[in-house]
Coordinates of C-alpha atoms in Angstrom, one line a residue:
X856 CA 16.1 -10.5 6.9
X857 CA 17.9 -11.0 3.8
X858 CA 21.5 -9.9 2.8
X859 CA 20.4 -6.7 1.0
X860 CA 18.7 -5.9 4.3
X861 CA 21.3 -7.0 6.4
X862 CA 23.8 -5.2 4.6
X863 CA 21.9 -1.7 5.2
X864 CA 21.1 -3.0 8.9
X865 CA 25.0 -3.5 9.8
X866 CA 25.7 0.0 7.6
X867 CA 23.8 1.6 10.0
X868 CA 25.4 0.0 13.0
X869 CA 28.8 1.5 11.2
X870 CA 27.7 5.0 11.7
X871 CA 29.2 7.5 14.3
X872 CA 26.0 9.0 15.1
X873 CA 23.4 6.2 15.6
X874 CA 22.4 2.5 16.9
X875 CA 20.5 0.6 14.2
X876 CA 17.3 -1.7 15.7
X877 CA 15.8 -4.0 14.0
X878 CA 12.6 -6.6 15.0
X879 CA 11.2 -9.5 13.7
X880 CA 7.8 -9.0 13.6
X881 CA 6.9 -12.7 12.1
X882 CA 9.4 -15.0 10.4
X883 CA 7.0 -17.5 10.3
X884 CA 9.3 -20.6 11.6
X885 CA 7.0 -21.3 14.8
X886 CA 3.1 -21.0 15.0
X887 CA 2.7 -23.8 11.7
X888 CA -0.9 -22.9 10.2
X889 CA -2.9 -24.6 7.1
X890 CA -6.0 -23.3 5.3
X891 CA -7.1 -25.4 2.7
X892 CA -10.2 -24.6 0.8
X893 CA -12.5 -26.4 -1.2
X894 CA -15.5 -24.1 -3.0
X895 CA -16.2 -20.5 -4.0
X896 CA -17.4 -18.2 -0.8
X897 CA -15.5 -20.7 1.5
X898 CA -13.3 -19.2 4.1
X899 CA -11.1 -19.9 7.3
X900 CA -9.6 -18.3 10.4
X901 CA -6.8 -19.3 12.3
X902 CA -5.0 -17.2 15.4
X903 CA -2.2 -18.2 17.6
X904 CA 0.1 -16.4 19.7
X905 CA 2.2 -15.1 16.8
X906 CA -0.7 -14.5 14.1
X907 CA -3.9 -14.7 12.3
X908 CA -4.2 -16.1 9.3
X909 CA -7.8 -15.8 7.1
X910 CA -8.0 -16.9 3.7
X911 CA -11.5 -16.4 1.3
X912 CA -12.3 -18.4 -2.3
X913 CA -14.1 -15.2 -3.8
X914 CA -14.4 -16.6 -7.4
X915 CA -13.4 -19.8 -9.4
X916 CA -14.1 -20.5 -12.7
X917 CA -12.3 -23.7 -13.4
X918 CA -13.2 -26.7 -10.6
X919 CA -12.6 -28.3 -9.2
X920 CA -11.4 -25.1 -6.2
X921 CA -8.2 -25.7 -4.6
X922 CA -7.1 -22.9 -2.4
X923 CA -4.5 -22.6 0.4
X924 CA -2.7 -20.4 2.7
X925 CA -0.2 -22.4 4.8
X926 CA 2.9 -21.0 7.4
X927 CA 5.4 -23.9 7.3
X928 CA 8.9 -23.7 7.8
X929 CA 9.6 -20.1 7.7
X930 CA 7.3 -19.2 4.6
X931 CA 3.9 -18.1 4.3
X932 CA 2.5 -19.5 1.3
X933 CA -0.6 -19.0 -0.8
X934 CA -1.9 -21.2 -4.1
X935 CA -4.6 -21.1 -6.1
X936 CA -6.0 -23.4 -8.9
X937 CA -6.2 -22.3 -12.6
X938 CA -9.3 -19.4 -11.9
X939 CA -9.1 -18.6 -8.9
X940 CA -9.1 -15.6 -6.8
X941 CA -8.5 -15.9 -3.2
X942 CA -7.9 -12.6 -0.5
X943 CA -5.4 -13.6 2.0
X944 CA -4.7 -11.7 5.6
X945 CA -2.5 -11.9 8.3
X946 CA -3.0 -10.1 11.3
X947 CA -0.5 -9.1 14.3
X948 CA -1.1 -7.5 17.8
X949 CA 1.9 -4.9 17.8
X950 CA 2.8 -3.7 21.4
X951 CA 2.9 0.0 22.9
X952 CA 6.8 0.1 23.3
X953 CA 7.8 -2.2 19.9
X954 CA 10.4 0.7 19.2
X955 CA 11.8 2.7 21.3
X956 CA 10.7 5.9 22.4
X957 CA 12.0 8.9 20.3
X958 CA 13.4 5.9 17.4
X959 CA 13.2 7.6 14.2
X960 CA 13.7 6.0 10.1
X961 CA 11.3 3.7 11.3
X962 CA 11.2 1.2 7.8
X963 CA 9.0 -2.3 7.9
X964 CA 11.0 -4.8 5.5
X965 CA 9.5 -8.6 3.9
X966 CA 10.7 -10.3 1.5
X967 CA 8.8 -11.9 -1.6
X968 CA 10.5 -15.3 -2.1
X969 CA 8.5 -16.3 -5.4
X970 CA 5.4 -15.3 -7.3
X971 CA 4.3 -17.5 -10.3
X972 CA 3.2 -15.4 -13.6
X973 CA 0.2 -14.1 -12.0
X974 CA 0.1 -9.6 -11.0
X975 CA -0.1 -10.1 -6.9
X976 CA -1.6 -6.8 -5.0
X977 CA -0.2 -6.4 -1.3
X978 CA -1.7 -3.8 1.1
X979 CA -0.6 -3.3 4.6
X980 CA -2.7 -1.4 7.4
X981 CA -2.1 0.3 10.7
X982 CA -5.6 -0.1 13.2
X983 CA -7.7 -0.2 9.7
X984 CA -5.3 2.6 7.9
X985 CA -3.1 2.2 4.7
X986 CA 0.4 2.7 5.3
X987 CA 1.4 0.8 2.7
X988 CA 0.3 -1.2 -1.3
X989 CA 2.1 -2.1 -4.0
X990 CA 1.8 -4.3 -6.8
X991 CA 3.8 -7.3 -7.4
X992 CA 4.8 -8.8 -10.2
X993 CA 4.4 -11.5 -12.2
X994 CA 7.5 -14.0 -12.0
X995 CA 9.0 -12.1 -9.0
X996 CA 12.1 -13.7 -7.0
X997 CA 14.0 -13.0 -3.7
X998 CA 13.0 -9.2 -3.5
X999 CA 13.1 -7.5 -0.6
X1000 CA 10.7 -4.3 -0.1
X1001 CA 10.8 -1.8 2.6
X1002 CA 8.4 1.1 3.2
X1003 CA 8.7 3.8 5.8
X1004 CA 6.0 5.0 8.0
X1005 CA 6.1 7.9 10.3
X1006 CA 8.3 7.8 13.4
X1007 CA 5.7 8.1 16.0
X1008 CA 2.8 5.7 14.4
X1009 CA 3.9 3.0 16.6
X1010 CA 3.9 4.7 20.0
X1011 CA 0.8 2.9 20.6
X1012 CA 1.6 -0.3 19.1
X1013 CA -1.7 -1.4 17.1
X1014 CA -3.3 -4.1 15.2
X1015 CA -0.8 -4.5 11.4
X1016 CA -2.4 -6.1 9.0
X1017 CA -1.2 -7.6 5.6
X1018 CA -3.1 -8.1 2.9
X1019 CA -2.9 -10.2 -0.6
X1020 CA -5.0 -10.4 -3.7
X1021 CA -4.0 -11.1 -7.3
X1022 CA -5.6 -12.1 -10.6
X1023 CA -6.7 -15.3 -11.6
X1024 CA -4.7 -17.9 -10.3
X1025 CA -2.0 -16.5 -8.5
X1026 CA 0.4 -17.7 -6.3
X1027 CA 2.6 -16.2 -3.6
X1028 CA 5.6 -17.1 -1.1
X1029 CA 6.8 -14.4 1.5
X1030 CA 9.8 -14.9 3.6
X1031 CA 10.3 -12.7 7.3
X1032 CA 8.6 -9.9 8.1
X1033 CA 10.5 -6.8 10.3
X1034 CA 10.9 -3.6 11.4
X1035 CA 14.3 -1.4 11.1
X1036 CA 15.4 2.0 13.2
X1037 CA 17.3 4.1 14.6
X1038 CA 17.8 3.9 18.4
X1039 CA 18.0 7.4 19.8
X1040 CA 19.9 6.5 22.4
X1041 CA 24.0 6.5 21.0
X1042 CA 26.3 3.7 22.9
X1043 CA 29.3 3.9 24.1
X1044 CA 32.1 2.9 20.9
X1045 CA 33.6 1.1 23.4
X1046 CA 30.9 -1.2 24.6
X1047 CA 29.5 -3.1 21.7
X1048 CA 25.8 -3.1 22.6
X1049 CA 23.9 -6.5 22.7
X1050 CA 21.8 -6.2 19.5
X1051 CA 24.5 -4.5 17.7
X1052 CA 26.6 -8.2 18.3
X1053 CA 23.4 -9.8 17.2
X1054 CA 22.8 -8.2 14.2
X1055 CA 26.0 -8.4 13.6
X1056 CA 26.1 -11.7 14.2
X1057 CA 23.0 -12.5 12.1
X1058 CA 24.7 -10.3 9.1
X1059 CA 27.6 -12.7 8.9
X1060 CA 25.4 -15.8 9.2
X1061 CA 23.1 -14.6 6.2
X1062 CA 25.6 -13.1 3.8
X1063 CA 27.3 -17.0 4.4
X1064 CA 24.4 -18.8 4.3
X1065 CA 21.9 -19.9 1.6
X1066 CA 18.3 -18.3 1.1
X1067 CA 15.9 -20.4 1.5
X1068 CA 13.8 -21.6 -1.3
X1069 CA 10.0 -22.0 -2.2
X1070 CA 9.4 -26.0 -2.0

């Protein structure tokens, strides 16, 4: 969560009348995965606790075909060769109970690091339904994006799914992945509640620290 995010998260933590929330749904910095692949059709799957990552070649016209989709130190990062097209996923397993009950403003948040000069598409879906695309583009770097969804879509928790696509080529490096919202439940002014210290806490470390960068 970056410091325009942060900034909004610990505005909301100001107010009188609610409790901001916030959870990281992946910030990729545990659960390292590599997909690296070598000819047109070729594709991969790889699931751990915190993920699953699938990357497809679905066209090349320039060998030799050099695609990848790696989660390394905090970054999910995808690259393709001069004419290539790849489709990217990554897949989580959201729990019943992620938010709680009666939350409301409920906003997911990521961050695009860097995309090269290539238009990027990015779709994410709820249990096989769109709740959010956008396009990216070209020469994009350190924006964060947010999207609501409705209040009660995550009662059930489900299956979230991101997807990426681009033209010919592209390339794309996404930082943290999270959901904001407002607890229901008001605390006591003069008991600072635990993830209000946190975020907090976390809001002072980012606005001092420095964003990590694309290698």
């Amino acid at each position: 969560m970056h410091k325009k995010l942060i900034a909004a998260a610990i505005g909301a933590l100001l107010s009188a009348s609610a409790q901001a929330g916030f959870v990281a749904i992946d910030t990729f910095d545990i659960g390292d995965q590599s997909i690296v692949l070598n000819a047109i059709g070729a594709t991969d799957t790889q699931t751990n606790a915190q993920r699953t990552l699938t990357a497809t070649v679905d066209s090349s016209t320039v060998p030799p075909v050099a695609s990848t989709a790696t989660v390394v130190g905090g970054i999910l990062d995808v690259t393709n060769g001069t004419g290539e097209i790849s489709t990217v996923t990554v897949g989580w397993n959201l729990a019943a109970g992620i938010v709680p009950a009666g939350a409301t403003g409920l906003q997911f948040l990521f961050t695009v690091l860097e995309s090269d000069q290539n238009a990027t598409s990015i779709e994410f879906t709820l249990d096989g339904t769109q709740v959010f695309s956008a396009a990216i583009p070209g020469g994009t770097v350190n924006d964060d994006v947010a999207f609501g969804i409705a209040d009660n879509l995550l009662d059930a928790g489900g299956f979230l799914e991101l997807t990426l696509t681009g033209s010919s080529g592209w390339d794309l490096a996404l930082d943290s992945i999270g959901l904001n919202f407002i607890d229901p439940e008001t605390p006591n002014p003069t008991v600072p509640e635990p993830i209000s210290l946190a975020l907090v806490g976390l809001g002072l470390a980012g606005i001092a620290g420095v964003r990590r960068c694309k290698a």
